[in-house]
C-alpha positions as a Python dict, from the first residue, in 0.01 Angstrom:
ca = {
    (1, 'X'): (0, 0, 0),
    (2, 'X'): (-104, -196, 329),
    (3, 'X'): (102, -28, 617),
    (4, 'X'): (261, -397, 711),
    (5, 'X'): (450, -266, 1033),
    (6, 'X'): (112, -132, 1170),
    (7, 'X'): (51, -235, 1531),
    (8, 'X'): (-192, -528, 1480),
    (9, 'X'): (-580, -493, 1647),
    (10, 'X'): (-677, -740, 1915),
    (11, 'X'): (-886, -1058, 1765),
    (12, 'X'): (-1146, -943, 2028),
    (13, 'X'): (-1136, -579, 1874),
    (14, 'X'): (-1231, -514, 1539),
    (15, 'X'): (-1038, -366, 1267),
    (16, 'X'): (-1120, 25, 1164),
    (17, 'X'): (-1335, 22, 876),
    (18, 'X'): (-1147, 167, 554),
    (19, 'X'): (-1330, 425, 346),
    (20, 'X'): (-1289, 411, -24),
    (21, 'X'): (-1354, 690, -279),
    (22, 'X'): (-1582, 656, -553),
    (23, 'X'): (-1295, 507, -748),
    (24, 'X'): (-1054, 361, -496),
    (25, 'X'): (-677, 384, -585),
    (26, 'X'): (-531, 13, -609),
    (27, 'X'): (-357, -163, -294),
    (28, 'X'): (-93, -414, -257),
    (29, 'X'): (-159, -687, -57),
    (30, 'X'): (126, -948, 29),
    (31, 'X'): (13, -1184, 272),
    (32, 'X'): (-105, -1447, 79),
    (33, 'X'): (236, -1641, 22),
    (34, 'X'): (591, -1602, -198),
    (35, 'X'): (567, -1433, -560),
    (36, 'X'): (420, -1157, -675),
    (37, 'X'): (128, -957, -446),
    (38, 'X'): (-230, -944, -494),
    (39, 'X'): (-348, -600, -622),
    (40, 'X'): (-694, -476, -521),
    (41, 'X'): (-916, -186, -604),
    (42, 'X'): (-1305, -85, -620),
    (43, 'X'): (-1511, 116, -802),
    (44, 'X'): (-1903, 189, -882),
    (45, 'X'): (-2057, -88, -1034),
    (46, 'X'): (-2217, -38, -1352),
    (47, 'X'): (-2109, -68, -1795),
    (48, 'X'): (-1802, -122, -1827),
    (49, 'X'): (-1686, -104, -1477),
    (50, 'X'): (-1445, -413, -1453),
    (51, 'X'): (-1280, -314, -1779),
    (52, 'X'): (-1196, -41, -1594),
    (53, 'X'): (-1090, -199, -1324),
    (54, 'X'): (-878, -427, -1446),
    (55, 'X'): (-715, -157, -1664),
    (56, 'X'): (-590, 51, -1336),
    (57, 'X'): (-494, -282, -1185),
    (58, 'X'): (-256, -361, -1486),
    (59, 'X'): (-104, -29, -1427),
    (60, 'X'): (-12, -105, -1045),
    (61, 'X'): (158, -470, -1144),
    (62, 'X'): (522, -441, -1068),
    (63, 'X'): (740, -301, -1365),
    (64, 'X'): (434, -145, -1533),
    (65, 'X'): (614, 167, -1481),
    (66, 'X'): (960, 333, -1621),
    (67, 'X'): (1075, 676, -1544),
    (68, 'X'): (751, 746, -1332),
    (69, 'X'): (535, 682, -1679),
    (70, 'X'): (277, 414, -1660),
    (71, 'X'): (333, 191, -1928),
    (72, 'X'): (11, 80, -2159),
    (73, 'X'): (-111, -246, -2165),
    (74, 'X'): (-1, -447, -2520),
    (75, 'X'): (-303, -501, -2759),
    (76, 'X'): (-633, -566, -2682),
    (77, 'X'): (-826, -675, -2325),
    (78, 'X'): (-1065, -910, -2339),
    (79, 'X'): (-1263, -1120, -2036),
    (80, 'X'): (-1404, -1442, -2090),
    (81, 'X'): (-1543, -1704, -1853),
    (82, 'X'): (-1516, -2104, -1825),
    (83, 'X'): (-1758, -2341, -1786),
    (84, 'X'): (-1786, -2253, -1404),
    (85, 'X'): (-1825, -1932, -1437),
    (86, 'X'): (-1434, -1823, -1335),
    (87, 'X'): (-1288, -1464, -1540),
    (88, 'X'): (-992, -1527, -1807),
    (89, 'X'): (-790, -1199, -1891),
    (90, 'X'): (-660, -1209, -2243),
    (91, 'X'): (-381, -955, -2328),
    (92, 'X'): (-311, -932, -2705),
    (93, 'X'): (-518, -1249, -2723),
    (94, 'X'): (-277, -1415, -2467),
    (95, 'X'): (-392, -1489, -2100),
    (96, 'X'): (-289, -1282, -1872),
    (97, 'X'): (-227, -1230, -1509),
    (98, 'X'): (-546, -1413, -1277),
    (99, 'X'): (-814, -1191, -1242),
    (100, 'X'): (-1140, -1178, -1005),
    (101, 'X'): (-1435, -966, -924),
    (102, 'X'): (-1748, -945, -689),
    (103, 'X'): (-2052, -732, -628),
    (104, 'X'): (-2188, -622, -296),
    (105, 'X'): (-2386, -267, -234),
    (106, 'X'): (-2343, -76, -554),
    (107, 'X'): (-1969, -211, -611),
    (108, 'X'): (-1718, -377, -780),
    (109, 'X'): (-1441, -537, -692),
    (110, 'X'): (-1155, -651, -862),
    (111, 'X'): (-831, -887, -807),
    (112, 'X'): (-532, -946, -977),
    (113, 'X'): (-176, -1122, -966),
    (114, 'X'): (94, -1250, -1182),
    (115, 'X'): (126, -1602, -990),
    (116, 'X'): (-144, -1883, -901),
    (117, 'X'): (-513, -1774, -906),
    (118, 'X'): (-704, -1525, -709),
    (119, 'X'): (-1015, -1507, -550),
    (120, 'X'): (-1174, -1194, -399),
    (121, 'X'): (-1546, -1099, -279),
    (122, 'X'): (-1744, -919, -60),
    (123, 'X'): (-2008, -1002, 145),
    (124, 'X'): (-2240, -780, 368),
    (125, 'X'): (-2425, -917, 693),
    (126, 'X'): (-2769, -808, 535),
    (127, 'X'): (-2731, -1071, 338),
    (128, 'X'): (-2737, -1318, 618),
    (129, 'X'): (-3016, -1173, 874),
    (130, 'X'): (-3266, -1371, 1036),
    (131, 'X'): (-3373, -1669, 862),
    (132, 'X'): (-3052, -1724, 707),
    (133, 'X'): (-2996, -2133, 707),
    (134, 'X'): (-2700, -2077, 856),
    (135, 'X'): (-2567, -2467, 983),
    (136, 'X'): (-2619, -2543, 657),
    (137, 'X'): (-2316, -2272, 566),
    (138, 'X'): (-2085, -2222, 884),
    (139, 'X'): (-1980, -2409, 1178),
    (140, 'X'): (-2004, -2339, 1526),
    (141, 'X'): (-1656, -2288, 1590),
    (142, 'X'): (-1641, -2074, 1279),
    (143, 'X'): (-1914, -1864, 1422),
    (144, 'X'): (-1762, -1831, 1752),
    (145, 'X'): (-1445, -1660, 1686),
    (146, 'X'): (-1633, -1475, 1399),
    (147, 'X'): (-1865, -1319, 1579),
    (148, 'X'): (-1556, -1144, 1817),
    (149, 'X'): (-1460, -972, 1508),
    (150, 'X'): (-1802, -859, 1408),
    (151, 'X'): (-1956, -713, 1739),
    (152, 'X'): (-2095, -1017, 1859),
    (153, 'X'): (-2329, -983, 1554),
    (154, 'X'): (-2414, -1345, 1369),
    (155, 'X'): (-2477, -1155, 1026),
    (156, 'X'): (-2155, -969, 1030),
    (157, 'X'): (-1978, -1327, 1151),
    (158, 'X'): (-2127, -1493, 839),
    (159, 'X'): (-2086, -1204, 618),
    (160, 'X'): (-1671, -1251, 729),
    (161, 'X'): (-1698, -1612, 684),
    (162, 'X'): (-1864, -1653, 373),
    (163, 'X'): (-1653, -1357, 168),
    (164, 'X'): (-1348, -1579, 291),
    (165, 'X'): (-1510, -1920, 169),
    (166, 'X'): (-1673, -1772, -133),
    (167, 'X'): (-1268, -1573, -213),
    (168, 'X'): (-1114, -1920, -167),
    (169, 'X'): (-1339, -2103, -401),
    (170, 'X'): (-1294, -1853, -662),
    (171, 'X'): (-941, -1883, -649),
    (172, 'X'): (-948, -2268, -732),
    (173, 'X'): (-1161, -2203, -1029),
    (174, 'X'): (-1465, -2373, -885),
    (175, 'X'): (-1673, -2192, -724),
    (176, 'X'): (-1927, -2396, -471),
    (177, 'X'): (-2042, -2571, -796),
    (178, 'X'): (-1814, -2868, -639),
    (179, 'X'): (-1760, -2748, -276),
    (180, 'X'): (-2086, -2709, -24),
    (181, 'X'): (-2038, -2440, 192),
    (182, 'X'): (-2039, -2625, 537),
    (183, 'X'): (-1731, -2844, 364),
    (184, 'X'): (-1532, -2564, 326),
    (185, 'X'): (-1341, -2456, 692),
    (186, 'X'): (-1202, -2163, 774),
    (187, 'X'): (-917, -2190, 1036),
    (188, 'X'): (-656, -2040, 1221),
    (189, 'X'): (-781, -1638, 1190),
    (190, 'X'): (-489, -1384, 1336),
    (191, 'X'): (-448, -1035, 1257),
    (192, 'X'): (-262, -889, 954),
    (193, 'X'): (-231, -586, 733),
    (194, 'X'): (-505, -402, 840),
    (195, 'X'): (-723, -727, 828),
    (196, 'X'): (-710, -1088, 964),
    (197, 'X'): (-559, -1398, 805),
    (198, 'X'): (-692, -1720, 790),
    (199, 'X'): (-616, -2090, 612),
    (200, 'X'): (-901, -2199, 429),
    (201, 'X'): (-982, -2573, 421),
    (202, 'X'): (-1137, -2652, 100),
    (203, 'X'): (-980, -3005, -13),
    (204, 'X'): (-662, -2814, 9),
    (205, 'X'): (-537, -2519, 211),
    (206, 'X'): (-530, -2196, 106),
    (207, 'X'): (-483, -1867, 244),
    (208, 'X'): (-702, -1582, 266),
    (209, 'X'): (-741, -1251, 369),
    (210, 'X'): (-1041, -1025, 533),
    (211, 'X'): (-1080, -653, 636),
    (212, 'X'): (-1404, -458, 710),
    (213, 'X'): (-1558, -280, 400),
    (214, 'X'): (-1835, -77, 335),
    (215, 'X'): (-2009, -227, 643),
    (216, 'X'): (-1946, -561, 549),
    (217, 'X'): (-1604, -780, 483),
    (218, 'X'): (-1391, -792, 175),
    (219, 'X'): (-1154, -1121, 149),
    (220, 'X'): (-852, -1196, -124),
    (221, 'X'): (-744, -1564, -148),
    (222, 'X'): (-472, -1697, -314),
    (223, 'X'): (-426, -2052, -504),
    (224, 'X'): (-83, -2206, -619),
}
């Protein structure tokens, strides 16, 4: 679990940069509003490698263990996706608890709660080096504050930025199928857990979550 009572970095000082095993144990994340926490793990992308993962998130959900034995998960898992491309977990053939996953240099990640919707993703500054339309994606403002947390670096400000955005649209099911990027805001960053929380401005607000990963940022967001 996220040491919560951690003396909190400077916003002009970034983070230390976590190191995750091959097959990183879960965390508990709960910043992201009342109810149940998010839970969070990676792993090596590849077959079968969200099954996986969401199998050894299941475990971690509160009360999936009695007398120090992890419970098993009742019936069958399945995944399935919408029309817009957002995971359904099926327990038993029942949904269960909101699940999401991203990609980024050779992993997977994986999100899951009991309450609301979840969003997560990584995002790595290669993806956004020269060349990169970036007005088209981020604001000044955005960039500005980002880029304290990132070095002074524009790619590692838009990498933070757009795992946020990209975390919060996943948790309202949409993706940027109905959202552009530049319409999507990302306010009010202070640090938190290990990371830095924000509020998200995507039609509604929502809160996120960022921390430095792999070289890049990882964000959770949460949707009521």
């Amino acid at each position: 679990m996220v040491d919560a009572t951690a003396s909190p970095w400077s916003l002009n000082q970034p983070p230390p940069r976590p190191r995750w095993p091959e097959a990183a144990a879960p965390e508990v994340f709960s910043g992201l509003g009342p109810g149940d926490p998010v839970i969070y793990a990676s792993d090596l992308a590849g077959a079968g490698a969200k099954e996986r993962l969401v199998r050894r998130l299941l475990a971690s959900l509160p009360g999936r263990e009695t007398n120090g034995a992890v419970q098993p998960s009742p019936g069958t898992m399945s995944l399935e996706l919408t029309a817009l491309g957002q995971p359904r977990l099926f327990l038993g053939g029942q949904p269960g608890p909101a699940v999401s996953f991203s990609q980024a240099a050779g992993r997977i990640y994986a999100a899951i709660t009991c309450t609301g919707q979840v969003g997560v993703d990584a995002a790595m500054p290669a993806e956004f080096e020269a060349g990169y339309p970036m007005a088209r994606a981020f604001r000044s403002a955005e960039l500005d504050w980002a880029k304290s947390l990132s070095g002074g670096a524009t790619a590692g400000a838009a990498a933070l930025l757009w795992a946020l955005k990209e975390a919060a649209v996943k948790a309202l099911g949409v993706g940027f199928h109905f959202l552009d990027p530049l319409a999507v805001e990302v306010l009010s960053p202070s640090p938190w857990q290990g990371g830095i929380r924000v509020w998200v401005k995507a039609g509604r607000i929502i809160p996120a979550w960022a921390r430095p990963e792999a070289g890049g940022w990882l964000a959770l967001a949460r949707y009521y």
